[in-house]
Amino acid sequence: MRLTLLGTGAAGGVPLYGCQCSACQRARDYPRYQRRPCSALLEVGNKHYLLDAGLMDLDQRFPVQTLDGIFLTHFHPDHVQGLFHLRWGTGDHIPVYCPPDQDGCADLYKNPGILAFRAMQPFVKEDMGNFCVTPLPLIHSKLTFGYLFESVHKRIAYLTDTKSLSQEVLNILHTGSLDLVVLDACTPPSVEHANHNSIDEAIALVEKISPRKAFLTHISHDLDRWLLEKKPALPQNALIAEDDMLGVVR
């Protein structure tokens, strides 16, 4: 399995509109430090799946018949806004696997175009052919799933947009070793957020989950500024994610 982080930013992105902090200015001066909407591309064999659809250039990145499906974590705009343009395309329908959120976002359900929404159920593993996926309920302001992807002897968990993890989710993660976890770490230490982990909360979860490798993502400009100023040491198996970062699990 191969996972590429396409975006690693919180809802406002980095640089944040109008902000003159050191992290935002660095991102303007050096585009490699910019953070796009939190999303990723999962490749398993010859199949390609998008994890969240907040990027606004999906039609350019993924020509017709190059996406085998989209997994949505939830229906907040920064995770689905790219669908509003993509839906009016032509060609085969694109399966969009998502939480059973009856509200969705705006008129996506009413006017789906080429998007075929398929609600998944929490903790119900589905066989996708050459891998399995289990939706994991996360703790957020809207019905939200993380996803556990498993191929033969390999496991990747994608857990953005969550405040801590429930014991039930931790139990699922502990049923086998995790090769890679991508985990919400939105704010600096001790900065309380109702819907997202701070970096110290995320690191505590990484220590509890004990994956081979952890990418910390959904990062705000406040955390980037703190990282720039403090340059903290992280656990050996944890990295601050960057856009276009690649994780390969063989």
XYZ file of C-alpha atoms in Angstrom:
250
model
C 0.000 0.000 0.000
C 1.170 3.498 -0.799
C -0.285 6.609 0.839
C 0.499 10.130 -0.379
C -0.608 13.056 1.763
C -2.030 15.579 -0.693
C -2.915 18.128 1.998
C -2.074 18.450 5.700
C -3.709 21.711 6.778
C -6.490 22.669 9.166
C -9.622 24.255 7.713
C -8.001 27.665 7.175
C -4.870 26.225 5.559
C -1.364 27.667 5.722
C -0.773 30.474 4.997
C -3.950 31.642 6.680
C -5.708 34.448 4.801
C -4.586 37.812 6.193
C -2.256 36.377 8.839
C 1.258 37.813 9.121
C 2.674 35.303 11.634
C 6.076 33.767 10.994
C 4.623 30.438 9.807
C 2.234 32.065 7.360
C 4.931 34.387 6.010
C 7.299 31.415 5.578
C 4.607 29.587 3.600
C 4.183 32.611 1.320
C 7.933 32.868 0.758
C 8.495 29.116 0.358
C 5.526 27.186 -1.127
C 6.834 23.867 0.228
C 5.539 25.007 3.632
C 2.006 25.628 2.415
C -0.722 23.334 3.714
C -3.679 22.449 1.527
C -6.975 20.874 2.727
C -6.355 17.649 4.611
C -6.534 14.740 2.155
C -4.570 11.798 0.768
C -4.291 9.323 -2.089
C -4.250 5.597 -1.288
C -2.819 3.239 -3.908
C -3.302 -0.499 -3.539
C -2.096 -2.519 -6.504
C -3.467 -0.734 -9.552
C -6.336 0.878 -7.647
C -6.423 4.552 -6.626
C -8.619 5.951 -3.868
C -8.895 9.546 -2.727
C -9.266 10.132 1.021
C -11.371 13.286 1.351
C -12.052 15.758 -1.409
C -11.181 19.233 -0.177
C -8.779 20.040 -3.013
C -10.324 22.280 -5.640
C -8.408 20.906 -8.634
C -9.507 17.282 -8.520
C -10.519 17.328 -12.184
C -6.959 18.290 -13.162
C -5.217 15.901 -10.786
C -7.366 12.897 -11.625
C -8.445 12.548 -15.259
C -11.471 10.388 -16.078
C -11.138 6.732 -14.996
C -8.074 7.304 -12.810
C -10.008 7.229 -9.511
C -11.551 3.979 -8.289
C -13.353 5.661 -5.424
C -13.369 8.350 -2.758
C -13.533 7.800 0.999
C -14.998 10.795 2.840
C -14.259 11.192 6.523
C -17.143 13.636 6.930
C -19.108 16.411 5.242
C -17.404 19.560 6.513
C -16.682 21.878 3.552
C -12.875 21.633 3.720
C -13.213 17.889 3.172
C -15.799 17.877 0.374
C -15.580 21.208 -1.470
C -13.771 19.665 -4.454
C -16.809 17.463 -5.150
C -18.997 20.425 -6.086
C -17.035 20.892 -9.308
C -16.176 17.248 -9.967
C -19.805 16.096 -9.880
C -20.731 17.861 -13.115
C -18.163 15.897 -15.106
C -18.945 13.115 -17.579
C -17.949 9.465 -17.642
C -18.494 6.563 -15.273
C -19.872 7.133 -11.810
C -17.296 7.498 -9.024
C -18.156 5.620 -5.802
C -18.027 7.943 -2.784
C -17.881 5.968 0.485
C -18.988 8.077 3.438
C -20.534 8.116 6.921
C -24.344 7.742 7.049
C -24.827 11.493 7.547
C -28.330 12.338 6.331
C -27.492 16.029 6.033
C -24.440 15.661 3.808
C -23.233 19.068 2.658
C -25.386 21.612 0.778
C -27.053 19.912 -2.244
C -24.535 17.113 -2.881
C -27.158 14.422 -2.291
C -29.839 16.248 -4.297
C -27.548 16.823 -7.282
C -24.829 14.144 -7.156
C -23.980 14.184 -10.867
C -21.413 11.416 -11.478
C -20.879 10.828 -7.757
C -22.395 7.630 -6.332
C -22.667 8.086 -2.555
C -22.522 4.856 -0.558
C -23.050 5.144 3.208
C -20.867 2.847 5.288
C -21.576 1.582 8.785
C -19.307 2.004 11.808
C -17.004 -0.956 12.524
C -18.416 -2.971 9.585
C -15.445 -4.191 7.551
C -15.909 -4.184 3.774
C -13.931 -6.213 1.257
C -12.713 -3.988 -1.574
C -11.035 -6.789 -3.526
C -7.345 -6.528 -2.765
C -7.827 -4.831 0.606
C -10.412 -4.390 3.371
C -11.583 -1.168 4.975
C -13.193 -0.645 8.380
C -14.923 2.695 9.188
C -13.927 3.922 12.663
C -16.163 6.537 14.354
C -14.154 9.557 15.451
C -14.903 12.242 18.049
C -15.760 15.410 16.140
C -18.494 18.044 15.774
C -20.106 16.141 12.891
C -20.574 12.443 12.184
C -17.027 11.477 11.193
C -15.206 8.308 10.218
C -11.569 7.406 10.221
C -10.628 4.390 8.118
C -8.528 1.312 8.784
C -7.141 -0.103 5.531
C -5.806 -3.655 5.623
C -4.111 -5.734 2.962
C -2.337 -9.030 3.598
C -0.382 -8.428 6.847
C -0.347 -4.624 6.343
C -2.464 -1.998 8.109
C -2.839 1.766 7.672
C -5.158 3.939 9.818
C -6.269 7.350 8.569
C -7.633 9.279 11.586
C -7.970 12.975 10.857
C -10.486 15.286 12.517
C -10.817 13.804 15.962
C -10.502 14.792 19.597
C -8.916 11.736 21.200
C -10.125 8.222 20.270
C -12.765 6.033 21.862
C -11.732 2.844 23.646
C -13.654 0.854 21.017
C -11.551 2.371 18.239
C -8.359 1.786 20.217
C -9.351 -1.850 20.643
C -9.749 -2.250 16.861
C -6.370 -0.643 16.237
C -4.775 -2.968 18.773
C -6.029 -6.143 17.066
C -2.789 -6.141 15.043
C 0.326 -4.064 14.505
C -0.140 -0.778 12.653
C 2.341 0.031 9.917
C 1.246 3.652 9.565
C -1.216 5.960 11.308
C -2.156 9.420 10.069
C -3.473 11.324 13.076
C -5.055 14.689 13.863
C -2.644 17.126 15.593
C -4.122 20.562 15.079
C -2.983 22.922 17.814
C 0.065 23.678 20.016
C 0.473 21.938 23.400
C -2.214 22.584 25.983
C -4.341 24.606 23.543
C -7.759 23.120 24.135
C -9.917 22.475 21.065
C -13.293 20.756 21.270
C -12.912 18.859 17.989
C -9.196 18.369 17.387
C -6.116 17.061 19.191
C -3.324 19.308 20.341
C 0.134 18.015 19.477
C 0.746 16.714 22.998
C -2.584 14.864 22.915
C -1.659 13.414 19.528
C 1.751 12.266 20.752
C 0.112 10.603 23.765
C -2.171 8.724 21.356
C 0.782 7.688 19.188
C 2.457 6.243 22.264
C -0.755 4.423 23.146
C -1.319 3.073 19.609
C 2.388 2.306 19.045
C 2.471 2.224 15.224
C 5.644 1.708 13.245
C 5.247 5.191 11.835
C 2.923 8.133 12.560
C 2.237 11.203 10.426
C 0.704 14.094 12.390
C -1.651 16.103 10.200
C -4.557 18.637 10.027
C -2.064 21.215 11.266
C -3.030 24.824 11.963
C -0.826 27.865 11.379
C -0.673 28.246 15.177
C 0.970 24.839 15.503
C 3.312 25.547 12.597
C 4.385 28.792 14.308
C 4.971 26.930 17.591
C 7.004 24.242 15.812
C 9.041 26.934 14.077
C 9.823 28.674 17.373
C 10.277 25.677 19.701
C 11.708 23.023 17.378
C 10.545 20.246 19.739
C 11.845 16.690 19.691
C 9.212 14.163 18.663
C 9.048 10.412 19.279
C 11.236 8.511 16.804
C 8.234 7.010 15.034
C 6.367 10.344 14.610
C 6.735 12.997 11.927
C 5.052 16.324 11.321
C 3.317 15.714 8.007
C 3.912 17.871 4.953
C 1.940 18.152 1.747
C 3.005 15.504 -0.788
C 4.623 13.356 1.921
C 4.732 9.694 0.943
C 4.205 6.642 3.117
C 4.879 3.234 1.557
C 3.903 0.040 3.384
C 5.353 -3.133 1.861
